[in-house]
Every structure is written in C-alpha cells, then in structure tokens.
PDB file of C-alpha atoms in Angstrom:
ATOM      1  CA  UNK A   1     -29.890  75.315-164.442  1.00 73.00           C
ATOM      2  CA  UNK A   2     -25.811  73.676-164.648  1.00 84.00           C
ATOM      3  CA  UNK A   3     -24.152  72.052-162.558  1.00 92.00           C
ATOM      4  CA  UNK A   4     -20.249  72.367-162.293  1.00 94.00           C
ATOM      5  CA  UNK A   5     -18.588  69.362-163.184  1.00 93.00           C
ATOM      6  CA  UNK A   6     -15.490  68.060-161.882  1.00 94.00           C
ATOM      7  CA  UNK A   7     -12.706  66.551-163.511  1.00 95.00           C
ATOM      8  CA  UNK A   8     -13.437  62.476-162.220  1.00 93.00           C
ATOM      9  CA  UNK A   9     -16.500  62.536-164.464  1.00 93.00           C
ATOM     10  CA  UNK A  10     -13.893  63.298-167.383  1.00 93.00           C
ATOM     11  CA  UNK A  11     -11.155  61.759-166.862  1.00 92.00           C
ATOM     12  CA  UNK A  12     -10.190  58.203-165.584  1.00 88.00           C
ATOM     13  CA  UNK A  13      -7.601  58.031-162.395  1.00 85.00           C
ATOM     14  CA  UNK A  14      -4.368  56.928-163.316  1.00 79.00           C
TER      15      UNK A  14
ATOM     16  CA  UNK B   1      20.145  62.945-157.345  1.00 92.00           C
ATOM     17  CA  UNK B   2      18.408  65.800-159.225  1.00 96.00           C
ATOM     18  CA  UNK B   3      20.653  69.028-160.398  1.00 97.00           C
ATOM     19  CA  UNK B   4      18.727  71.647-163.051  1.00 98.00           C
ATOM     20  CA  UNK B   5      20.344  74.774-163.651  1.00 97.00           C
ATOM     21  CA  UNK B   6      18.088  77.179-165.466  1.00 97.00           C
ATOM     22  CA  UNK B   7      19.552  80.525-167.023  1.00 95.00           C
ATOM     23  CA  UNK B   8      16.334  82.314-167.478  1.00 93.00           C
ATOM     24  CA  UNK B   9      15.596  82.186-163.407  1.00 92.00           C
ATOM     25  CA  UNK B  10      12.517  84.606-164.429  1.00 94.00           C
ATOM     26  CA  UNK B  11      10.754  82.166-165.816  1.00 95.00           C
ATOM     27  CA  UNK B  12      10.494  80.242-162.327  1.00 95.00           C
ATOM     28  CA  UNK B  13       8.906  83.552-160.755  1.00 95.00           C
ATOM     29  CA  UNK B  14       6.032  83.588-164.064  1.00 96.00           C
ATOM     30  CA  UNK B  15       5.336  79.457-164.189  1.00 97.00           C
ATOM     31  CA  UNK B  16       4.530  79.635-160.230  1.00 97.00           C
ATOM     32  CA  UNK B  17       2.317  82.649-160.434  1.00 96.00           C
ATOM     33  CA  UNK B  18       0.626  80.956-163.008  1.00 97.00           C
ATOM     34  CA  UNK B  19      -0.523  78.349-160.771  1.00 97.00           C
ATOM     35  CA  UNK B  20      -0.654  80.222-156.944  1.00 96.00           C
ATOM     36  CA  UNK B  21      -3.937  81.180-156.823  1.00 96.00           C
ATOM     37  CA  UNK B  22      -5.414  77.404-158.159  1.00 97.00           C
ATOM     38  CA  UNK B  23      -2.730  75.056-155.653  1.00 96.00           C
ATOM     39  CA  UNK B  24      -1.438  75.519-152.366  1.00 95.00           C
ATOM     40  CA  UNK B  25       1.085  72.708-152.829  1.00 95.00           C
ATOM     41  CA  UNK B  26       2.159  69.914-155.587  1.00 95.00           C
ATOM     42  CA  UNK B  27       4.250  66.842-156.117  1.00 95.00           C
ATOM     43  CA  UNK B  28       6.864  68.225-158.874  1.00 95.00           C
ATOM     44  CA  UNK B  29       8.019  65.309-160.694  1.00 95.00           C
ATOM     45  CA  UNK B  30      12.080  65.231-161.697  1.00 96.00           C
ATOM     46  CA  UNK B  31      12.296  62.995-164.610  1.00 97.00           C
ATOM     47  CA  UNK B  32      14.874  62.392-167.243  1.00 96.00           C
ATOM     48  CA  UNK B  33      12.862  64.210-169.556  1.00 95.00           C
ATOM     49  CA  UNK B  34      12.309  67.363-167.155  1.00 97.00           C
ATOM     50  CA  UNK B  35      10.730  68.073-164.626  1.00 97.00           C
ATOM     51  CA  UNK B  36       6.605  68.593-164.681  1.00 97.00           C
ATOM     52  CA  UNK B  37       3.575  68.706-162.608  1.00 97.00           C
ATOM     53  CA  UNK B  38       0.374  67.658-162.262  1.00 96.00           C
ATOM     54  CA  UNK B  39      -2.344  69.052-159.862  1.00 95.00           C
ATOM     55  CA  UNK B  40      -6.074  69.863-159.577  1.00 95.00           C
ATOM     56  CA  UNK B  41      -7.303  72.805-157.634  1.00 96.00           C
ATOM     57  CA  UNK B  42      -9.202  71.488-154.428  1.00 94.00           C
ATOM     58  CA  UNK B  43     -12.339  71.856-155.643  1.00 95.00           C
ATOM     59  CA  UNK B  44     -11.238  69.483-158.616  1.00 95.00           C
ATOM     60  CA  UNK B  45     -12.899  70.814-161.453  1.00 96.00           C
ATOM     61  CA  UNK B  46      -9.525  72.664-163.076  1.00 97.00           C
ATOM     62  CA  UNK B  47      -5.925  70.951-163.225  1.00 97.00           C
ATOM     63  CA  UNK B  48      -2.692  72.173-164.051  1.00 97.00           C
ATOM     64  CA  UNK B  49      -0.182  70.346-166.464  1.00 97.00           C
ATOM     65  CA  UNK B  50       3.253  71.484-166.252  1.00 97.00           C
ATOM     66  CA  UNK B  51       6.152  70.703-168.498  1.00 97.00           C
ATOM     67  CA  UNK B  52       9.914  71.802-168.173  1.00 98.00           C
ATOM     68  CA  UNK B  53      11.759  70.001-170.518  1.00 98.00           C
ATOM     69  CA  UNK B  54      15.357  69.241-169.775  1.00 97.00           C
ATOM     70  CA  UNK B  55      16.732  70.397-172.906  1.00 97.00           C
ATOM     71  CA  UNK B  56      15.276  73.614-171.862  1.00 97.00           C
ATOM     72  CA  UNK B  57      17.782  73.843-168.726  1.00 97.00           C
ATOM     73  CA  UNK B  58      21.727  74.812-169.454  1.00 97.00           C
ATOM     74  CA  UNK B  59      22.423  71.733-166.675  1.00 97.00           C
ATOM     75  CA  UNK B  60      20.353  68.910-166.002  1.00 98.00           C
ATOM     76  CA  UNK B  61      20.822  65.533-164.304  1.00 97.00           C
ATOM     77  CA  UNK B  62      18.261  62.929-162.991  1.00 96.00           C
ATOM     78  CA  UNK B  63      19.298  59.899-162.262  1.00 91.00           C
ATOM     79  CA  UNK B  64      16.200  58.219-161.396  1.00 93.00           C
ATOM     80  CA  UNK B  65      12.577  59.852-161.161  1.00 94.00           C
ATOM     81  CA  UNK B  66      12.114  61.309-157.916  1.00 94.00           C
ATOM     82  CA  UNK B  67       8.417  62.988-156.652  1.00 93.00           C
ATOM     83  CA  UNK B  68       9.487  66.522-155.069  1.00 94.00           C
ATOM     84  CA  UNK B  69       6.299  67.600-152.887  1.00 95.00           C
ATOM     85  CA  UNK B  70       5.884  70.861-151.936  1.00 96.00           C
ATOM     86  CA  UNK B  71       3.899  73.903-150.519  1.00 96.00           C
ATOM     87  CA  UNK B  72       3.486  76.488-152.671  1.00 96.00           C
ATOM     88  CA  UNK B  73       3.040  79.145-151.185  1.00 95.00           C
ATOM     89  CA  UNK B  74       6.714  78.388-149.482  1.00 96.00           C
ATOM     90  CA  UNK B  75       8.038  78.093-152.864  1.00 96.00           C
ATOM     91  CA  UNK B  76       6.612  81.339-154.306  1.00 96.00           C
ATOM     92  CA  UNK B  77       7.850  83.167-151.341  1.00 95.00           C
ATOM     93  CA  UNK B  78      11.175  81.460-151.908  1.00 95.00           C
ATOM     94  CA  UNK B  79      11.523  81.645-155.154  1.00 94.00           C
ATOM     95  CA  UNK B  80      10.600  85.258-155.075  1.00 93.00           C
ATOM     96  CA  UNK B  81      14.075  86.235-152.915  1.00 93.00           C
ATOM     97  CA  UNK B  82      15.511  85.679-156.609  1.00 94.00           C
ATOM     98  CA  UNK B  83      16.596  88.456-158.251  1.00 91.00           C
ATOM     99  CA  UNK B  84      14.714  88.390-162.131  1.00 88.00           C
ATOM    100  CA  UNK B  85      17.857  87.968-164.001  1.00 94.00           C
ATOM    101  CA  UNK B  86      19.217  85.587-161.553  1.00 96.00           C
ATOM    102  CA  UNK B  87      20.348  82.358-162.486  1.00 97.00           C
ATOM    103  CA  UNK B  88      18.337  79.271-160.764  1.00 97.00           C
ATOM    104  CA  UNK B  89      19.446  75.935-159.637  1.00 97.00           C
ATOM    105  CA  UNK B  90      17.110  73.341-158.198  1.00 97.00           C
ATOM    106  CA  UNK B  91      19.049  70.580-156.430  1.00 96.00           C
ATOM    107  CA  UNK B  92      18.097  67.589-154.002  1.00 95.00           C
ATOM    108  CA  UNK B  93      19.022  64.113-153.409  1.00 92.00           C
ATOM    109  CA  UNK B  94      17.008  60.874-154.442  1.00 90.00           C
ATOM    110  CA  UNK B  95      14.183  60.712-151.350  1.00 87.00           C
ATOM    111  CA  UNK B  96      14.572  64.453-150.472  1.00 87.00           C
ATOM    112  CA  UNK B  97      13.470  65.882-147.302  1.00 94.00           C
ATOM    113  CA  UNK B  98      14.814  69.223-148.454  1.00 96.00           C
ATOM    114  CA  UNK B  99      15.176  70.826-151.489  1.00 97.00           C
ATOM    115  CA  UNK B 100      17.720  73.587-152.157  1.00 97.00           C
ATOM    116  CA  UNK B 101      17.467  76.621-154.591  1.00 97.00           C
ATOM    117  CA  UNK B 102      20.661  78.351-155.507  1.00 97.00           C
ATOM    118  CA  UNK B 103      20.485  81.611-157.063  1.00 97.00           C
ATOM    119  CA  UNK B 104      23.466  83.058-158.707  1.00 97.00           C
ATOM    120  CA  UNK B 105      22.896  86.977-160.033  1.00 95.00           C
ATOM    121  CA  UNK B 106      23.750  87.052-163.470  1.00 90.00           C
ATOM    122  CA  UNK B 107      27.819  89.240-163.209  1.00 90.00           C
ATOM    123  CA  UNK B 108      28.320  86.425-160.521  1.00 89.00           C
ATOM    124  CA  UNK B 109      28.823  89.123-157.655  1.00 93.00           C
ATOM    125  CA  UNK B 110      26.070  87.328-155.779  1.00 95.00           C
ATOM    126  CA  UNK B 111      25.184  83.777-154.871  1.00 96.00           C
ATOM    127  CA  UNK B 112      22.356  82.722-152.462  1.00 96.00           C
ATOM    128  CA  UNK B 113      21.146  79.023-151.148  1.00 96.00           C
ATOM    129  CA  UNK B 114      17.825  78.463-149.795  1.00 96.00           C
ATOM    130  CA  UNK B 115      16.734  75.094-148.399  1.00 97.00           C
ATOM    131  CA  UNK B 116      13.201  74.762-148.393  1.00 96.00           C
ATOM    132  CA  UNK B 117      11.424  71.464-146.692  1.00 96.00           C
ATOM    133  CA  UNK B 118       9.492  68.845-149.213  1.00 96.00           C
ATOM    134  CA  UNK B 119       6.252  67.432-147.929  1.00 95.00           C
ATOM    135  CA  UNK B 120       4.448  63.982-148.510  1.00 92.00           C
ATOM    136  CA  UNK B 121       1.505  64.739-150.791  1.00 91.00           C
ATOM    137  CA  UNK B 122      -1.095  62.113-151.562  1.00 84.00           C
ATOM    138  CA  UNK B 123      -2.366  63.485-155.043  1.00 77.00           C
ATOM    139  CA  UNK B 124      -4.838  61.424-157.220  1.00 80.00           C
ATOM    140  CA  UNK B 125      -3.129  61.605-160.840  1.00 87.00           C
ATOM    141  CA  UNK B 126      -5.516  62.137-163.604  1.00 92.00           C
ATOM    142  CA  UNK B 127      -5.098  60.450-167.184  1.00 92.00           C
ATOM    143  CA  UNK B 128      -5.586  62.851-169.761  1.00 92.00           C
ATOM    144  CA  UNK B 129      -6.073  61.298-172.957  1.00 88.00           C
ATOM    145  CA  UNK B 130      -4.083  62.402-175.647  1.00 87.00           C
ATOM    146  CA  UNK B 131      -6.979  63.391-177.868  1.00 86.00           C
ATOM    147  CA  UNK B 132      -7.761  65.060-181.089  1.00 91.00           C
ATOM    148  CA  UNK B 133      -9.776  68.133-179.889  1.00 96.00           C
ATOM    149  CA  UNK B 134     -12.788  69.501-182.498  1.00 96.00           C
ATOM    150  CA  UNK B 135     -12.010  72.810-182.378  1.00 97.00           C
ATOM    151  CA  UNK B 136      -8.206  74.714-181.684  1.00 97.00           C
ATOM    152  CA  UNK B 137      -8.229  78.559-181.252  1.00 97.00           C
ATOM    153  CA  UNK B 138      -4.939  80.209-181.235  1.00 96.00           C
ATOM    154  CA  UNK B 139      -5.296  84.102-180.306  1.00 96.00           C
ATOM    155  CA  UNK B 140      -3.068  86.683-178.430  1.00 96.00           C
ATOM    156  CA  UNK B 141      -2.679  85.612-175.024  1.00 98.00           C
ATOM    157  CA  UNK B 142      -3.178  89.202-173.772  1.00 97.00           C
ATOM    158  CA  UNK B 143      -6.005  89.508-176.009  1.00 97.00           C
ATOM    159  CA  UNK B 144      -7.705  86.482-173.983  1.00 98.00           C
ATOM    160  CA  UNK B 145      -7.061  88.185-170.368  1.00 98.00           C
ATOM    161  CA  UNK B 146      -8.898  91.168-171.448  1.00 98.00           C
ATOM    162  CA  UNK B 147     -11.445  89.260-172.690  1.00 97.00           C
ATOM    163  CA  UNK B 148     -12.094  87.107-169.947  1.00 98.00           C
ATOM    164  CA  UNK B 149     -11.723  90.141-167.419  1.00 98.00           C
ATOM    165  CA  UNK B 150     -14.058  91.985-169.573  1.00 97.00           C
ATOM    166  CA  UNK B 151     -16.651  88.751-169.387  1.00 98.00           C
ATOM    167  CA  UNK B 152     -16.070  87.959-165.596  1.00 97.00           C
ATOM    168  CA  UNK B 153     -17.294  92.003-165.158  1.00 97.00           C
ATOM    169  CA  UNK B 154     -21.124  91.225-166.402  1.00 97.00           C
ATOM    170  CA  UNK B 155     -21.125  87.376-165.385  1.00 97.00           C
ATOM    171  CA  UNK B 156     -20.287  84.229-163.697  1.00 96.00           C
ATOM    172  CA  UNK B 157     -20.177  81.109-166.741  1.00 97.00           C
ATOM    173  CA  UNK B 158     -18.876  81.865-169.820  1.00 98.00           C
ATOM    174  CA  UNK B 159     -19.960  80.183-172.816  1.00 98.00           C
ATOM    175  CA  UNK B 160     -17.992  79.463-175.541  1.00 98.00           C
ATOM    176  CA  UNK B 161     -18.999  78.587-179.111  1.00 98.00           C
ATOM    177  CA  UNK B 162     -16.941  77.556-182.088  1.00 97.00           C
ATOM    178  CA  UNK B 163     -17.728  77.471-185.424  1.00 95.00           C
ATOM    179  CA  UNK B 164     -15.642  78.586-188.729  1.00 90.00           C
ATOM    180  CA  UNK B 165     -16.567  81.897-188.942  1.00 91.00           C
ATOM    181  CA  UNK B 166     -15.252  82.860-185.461  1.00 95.00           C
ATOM    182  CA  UNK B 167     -15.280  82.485-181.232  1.00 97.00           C
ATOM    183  CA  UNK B 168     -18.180  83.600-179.535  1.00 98.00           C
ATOM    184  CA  UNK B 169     -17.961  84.341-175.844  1.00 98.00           C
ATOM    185  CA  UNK B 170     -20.967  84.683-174.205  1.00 98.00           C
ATOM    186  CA  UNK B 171     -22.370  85.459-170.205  1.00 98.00           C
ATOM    187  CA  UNK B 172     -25.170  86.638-168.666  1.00 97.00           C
ATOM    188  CA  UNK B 173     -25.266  88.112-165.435  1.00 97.00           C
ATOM    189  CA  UNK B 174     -27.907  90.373-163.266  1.00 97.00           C
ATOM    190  CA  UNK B 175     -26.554  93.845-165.283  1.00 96.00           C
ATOM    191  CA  UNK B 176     -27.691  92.057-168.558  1.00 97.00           C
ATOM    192  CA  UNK B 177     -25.762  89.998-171.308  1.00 97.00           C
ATOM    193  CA  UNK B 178     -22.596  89.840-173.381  1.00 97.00           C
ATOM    194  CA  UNK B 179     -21.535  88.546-176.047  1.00 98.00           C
ATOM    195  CA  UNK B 180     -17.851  89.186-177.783  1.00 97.00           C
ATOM    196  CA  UNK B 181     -16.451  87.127-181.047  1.00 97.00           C
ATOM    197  CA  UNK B 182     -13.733  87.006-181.993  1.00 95.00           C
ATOM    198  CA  UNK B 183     -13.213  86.510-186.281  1.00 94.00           C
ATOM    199  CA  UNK B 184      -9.787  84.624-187.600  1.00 91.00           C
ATOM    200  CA  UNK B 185      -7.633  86.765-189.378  1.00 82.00           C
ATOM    201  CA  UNK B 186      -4.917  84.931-190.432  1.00 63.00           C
ATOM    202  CA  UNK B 187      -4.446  86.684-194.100  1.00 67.00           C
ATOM    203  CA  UNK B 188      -3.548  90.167-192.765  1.00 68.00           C
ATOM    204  CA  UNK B 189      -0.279  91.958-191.643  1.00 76.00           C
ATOM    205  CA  UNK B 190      -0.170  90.726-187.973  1.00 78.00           C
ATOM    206  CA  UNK B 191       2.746  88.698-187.159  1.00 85.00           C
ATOM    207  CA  UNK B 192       2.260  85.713-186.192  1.00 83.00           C
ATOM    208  CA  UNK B 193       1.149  85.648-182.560  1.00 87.00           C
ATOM    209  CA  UNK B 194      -0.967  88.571-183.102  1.00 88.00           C
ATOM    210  CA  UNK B 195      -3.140  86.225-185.262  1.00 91.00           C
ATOM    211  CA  UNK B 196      -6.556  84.535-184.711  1.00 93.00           C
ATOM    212  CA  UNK B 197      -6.528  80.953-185.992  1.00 93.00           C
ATOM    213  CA  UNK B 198      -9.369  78.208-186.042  1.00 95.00           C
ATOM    214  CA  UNK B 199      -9.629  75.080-186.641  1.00 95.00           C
ATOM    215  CA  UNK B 200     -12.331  72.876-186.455  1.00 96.00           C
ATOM    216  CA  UNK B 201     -13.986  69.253-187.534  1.00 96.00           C
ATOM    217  CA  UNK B 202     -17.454  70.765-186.031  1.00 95.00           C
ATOM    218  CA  UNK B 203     -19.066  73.414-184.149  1.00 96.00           C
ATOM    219  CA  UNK B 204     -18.486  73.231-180.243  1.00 97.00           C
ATOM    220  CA  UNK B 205     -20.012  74.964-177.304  1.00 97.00           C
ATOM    221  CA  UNK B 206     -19.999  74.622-173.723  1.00 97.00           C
ATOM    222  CA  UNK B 207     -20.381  76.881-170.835  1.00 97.00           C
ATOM    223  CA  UNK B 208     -17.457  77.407-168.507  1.00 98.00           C
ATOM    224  CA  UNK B 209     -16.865  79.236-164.706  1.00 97.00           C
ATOM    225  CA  UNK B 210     -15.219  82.291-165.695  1.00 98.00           C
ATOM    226  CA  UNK B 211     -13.452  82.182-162.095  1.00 97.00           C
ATOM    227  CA  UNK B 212     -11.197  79.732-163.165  1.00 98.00           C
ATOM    228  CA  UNK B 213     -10.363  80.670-166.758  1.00 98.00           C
ATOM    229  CA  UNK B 214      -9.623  84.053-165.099  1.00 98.00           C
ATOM    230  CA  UNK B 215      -7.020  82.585-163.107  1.00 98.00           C
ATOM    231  CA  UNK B 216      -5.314  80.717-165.413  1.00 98.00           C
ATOM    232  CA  UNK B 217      -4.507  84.028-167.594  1.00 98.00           C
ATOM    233  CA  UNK B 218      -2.111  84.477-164.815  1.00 98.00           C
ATOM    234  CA  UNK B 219       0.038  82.351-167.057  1.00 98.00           C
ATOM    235  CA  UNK B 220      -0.053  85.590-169.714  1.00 98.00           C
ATOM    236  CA  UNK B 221       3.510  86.657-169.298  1.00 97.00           C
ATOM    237  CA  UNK B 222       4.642  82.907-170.275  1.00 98.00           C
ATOM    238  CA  UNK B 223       3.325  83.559-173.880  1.00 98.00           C
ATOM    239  CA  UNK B 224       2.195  85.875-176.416  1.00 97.00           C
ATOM    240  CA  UNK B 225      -0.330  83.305-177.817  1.00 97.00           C
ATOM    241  CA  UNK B 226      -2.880  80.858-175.849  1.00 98.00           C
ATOM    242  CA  UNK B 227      -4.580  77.646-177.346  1.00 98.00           C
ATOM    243  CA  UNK B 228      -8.145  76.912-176.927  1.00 98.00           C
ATOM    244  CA  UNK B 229      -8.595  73.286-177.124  1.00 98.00           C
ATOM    245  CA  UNK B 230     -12.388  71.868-177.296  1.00 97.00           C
ATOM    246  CA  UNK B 231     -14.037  68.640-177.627  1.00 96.00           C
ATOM    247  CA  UNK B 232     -17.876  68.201-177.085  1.00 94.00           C
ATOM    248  CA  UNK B 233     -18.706  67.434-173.303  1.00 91.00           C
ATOM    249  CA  UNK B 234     -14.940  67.106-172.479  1.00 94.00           C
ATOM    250  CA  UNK B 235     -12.772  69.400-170.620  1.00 97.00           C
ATOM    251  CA  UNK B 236     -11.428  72.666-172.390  1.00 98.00           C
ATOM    252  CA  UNK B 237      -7.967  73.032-172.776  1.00 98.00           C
ATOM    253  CA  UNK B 238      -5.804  76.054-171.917  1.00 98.00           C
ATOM    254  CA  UNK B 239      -2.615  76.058-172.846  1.00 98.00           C
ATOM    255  CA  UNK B 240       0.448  78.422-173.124  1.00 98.00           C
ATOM    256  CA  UNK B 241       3.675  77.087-174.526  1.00 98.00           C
ATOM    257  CA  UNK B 242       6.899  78.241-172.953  1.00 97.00           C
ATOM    258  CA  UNK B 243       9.465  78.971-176.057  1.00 94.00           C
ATOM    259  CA  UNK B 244      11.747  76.244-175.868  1.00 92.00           C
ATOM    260  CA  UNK B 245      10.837  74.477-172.966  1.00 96.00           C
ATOM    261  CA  UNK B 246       7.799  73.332-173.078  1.00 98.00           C
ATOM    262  CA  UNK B 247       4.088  74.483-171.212  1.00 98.00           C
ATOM    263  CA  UNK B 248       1.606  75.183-168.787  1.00 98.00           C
ATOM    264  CA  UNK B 249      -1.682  73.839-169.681  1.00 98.00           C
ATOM    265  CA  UNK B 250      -4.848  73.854-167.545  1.00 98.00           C
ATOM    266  CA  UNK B 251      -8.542  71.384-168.070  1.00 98.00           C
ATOM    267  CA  UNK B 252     -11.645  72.858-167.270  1.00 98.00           C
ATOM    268  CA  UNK B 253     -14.529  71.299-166.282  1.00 97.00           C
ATOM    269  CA  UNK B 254     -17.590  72.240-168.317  1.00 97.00           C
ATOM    270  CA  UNK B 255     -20.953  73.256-166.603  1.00 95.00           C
ATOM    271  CA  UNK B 256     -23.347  70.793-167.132  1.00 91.00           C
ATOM    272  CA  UNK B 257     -26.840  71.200-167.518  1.00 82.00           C
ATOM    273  CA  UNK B 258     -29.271  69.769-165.585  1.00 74.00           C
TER     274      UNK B 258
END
C-alpha cells in the first residue's frame, strides 16, 4: 500500500 | 512602485488557468527580475513555480520587491474581462492594498481599468534545490494531456519508469491495467517539439496521483513541449517554458510505499 507524500518531507522551508 | 506592461495579454488568461484548479490565492512576487510565484496546493503535496521575466514585458519597472497577495479566483474572473488580444498592464504602489489591471484592445479604440483588492497571505516558501535530475523527458505537451487523460480513465497513481529505451506509464485501477511507453525518436522528420528526448544517468521510477499531473496539463496551451524532470525519491518536475519569458513548473510529491 502508498502513502501520498507531501512536499515538507522533500523539501526544506525557506 | 511596480508598472509591467505585457503585449501578449493572452498569455495572462493561459498562465492563470494553469494554476486555478491547484490555488485559490498566492503571494505574486514583483521583483527586478520579473515577477513570479510560488504556491502549494492546500493539500501540499504539488507546488507551482512561476516565472515572468521582465525582459519578457514591453514595460517594466520595480523599484523595490514588493509581495502582491491575491485571490485567485478574483483574478481569473478579472483577468478574464480582457479581451485575448488585449494589451495588459499590472500596476500598484510599494505596500499595495489594491492592484490595478489596465487593458488596452490592441487598435487602441478601447481601454479598461480594474482595481482588484490584494490580501495578506501567510505562505510557507519551499526551497527547491537546484538539482541535477537523473532522468529529463522532453515530449509534445499535447501528447502528455492525452496521455495522462487516457491513464486517469483506468486508474488513480500513475507510475512512471525511465530507462534509455523509453517512458513507461503505468496504472492499475478496478477495470484492469495500463501500461503506455513512450520510445525517443529524435532521428526522424519531426520538428523539434514534436520530438521525444531522454536523458538519463540511471533508471527512475516512482508512482504519482494522476489527479494532480492531470491538472497541471492545464498549462498545455503555454507550450508545445513539457519536461519531465526525475530524481529517485524526490519530487517530479513538470515544467512548460513560456517562449521568451520564462515558465510554469509544478513538484509532485511521489507516493510512497509503505
């Protein structure tokens, strides 16, 4: 089974 | 103060249906360089880079960089009291509370000023690393609608493969499976944006909500091509260049397995 995954576990906050 | 005059006031119309149905509103970022955007759907697993250089605009002047926040559903409805030929000009002072839109039809017999009220938006900017991505497909942008159309008919993910020989798009769904590659051809006849390219260091795959990638071929009529970008357990890349002026690009989140 998958999960979505969002963005913040990607890609640092600026 | 911020002044852009674009002559191509059609272009406004296809950059903001490329991003209606993924934002409801956005901080639009005048800069001396142009003006650009960055925003991630509410659900935050898709954002939406925008770039308008200023070299792309017949006028432009910013002084200082100035965050314009609005709705967009406002501006689309705005935006669409332009005619398609219309010349556009964006204007508004250094801390707007309004923004105005001028549209001037393109014999001149016809000028119109809209005023349209900026919001405060607390948005979480992303940093995107500027990153060498694996694999790079380059294929007819139209070609890419169909095919993720065609894929969101039979399923809900879409998983996409790279490898040398070709794209493979994959999904599975209750009806049954399938599965549609698409081979590089860059030695034929086509001209050039008719053309399949690849690139790639290694194979990549990863699995990806076809909901999403179906909205962002709203962004079609901005470019005959569309680049793939892909980079193991990273965000996909979809972007569409806008001749001379710069892009829309949109990250995915992959699905991740549990």
């Amino acid at each position: 089974k998958s999960q979505q995954g969002r963005l913040e576990s990607f890609f640092g906050a600026v | 103060m911020f002044e852009a005059r674009l002559l191509q006031g059609g272009l406004l119309k296809k950059v903001l249906d490329s991003i209606k149905d993924i934002i409801t509103e956005g901080n639009f970022d005048c800069s001396p360089n142009g003006l650009s955007l960055q925003a991630m759907d509410s659900s935050h697993v898709s954002l939406i880079d925008i770039l308008l250089e200023s070299e792309g605009f017949e006028h432009y002047r910013c002084d200082r960089n100035i965050p314009m926040g609005l709705n967009i559903t406002n501006l689309v409805k705005m935006i669409k009291c332009a005619g398609s030929e219309d010349i556009v000009t964006i204007k508004c002072e250094d801390k707007p509370d309004n923004v105005t839109f001028l549209f001037e039809s393109k014999d001149n017999d016809k000028i119109s000023d809209f005023e349209m009220k900026t919001m405060t938006i607390d948005d979480e900017h992303l940093l995107v690393p500027d990153q060498t991505y694996t694999a790079v497909v380059k294929m007819p942008s139209a070609e890419f609608q169909r095919l993720c159309r065609d894929m969101a008919a039979i399923g809900d993910t879409v998983n996409i493969s790279v490898t040398k020989e070709g794209v493979r798009f994959s999904t599975t769904g209750d009806m049954g499976t399938a599965n549609i590659t698409v081979r590089p051809n860059p030695s034929g006849d086509q001209k050039e944006e008719e053309r399949t390219e690849v690139q790639i260091t290694e194979p990549v795959s990863a699995g990806f909500a076809l909901r999403y990638l179906n909205s962002f071929t709203k962004a079609t009529p901005l470019s005959p091509t569309v680049t793939l970008g892909m980079v193991p357990n990273l965000p996909i890349v979809v972007e569409y260049k806008i001749a001379d002026m710069g892009h829309v690009r949109y990250y995915l989140a992959p699905k991740i397995e549990d």
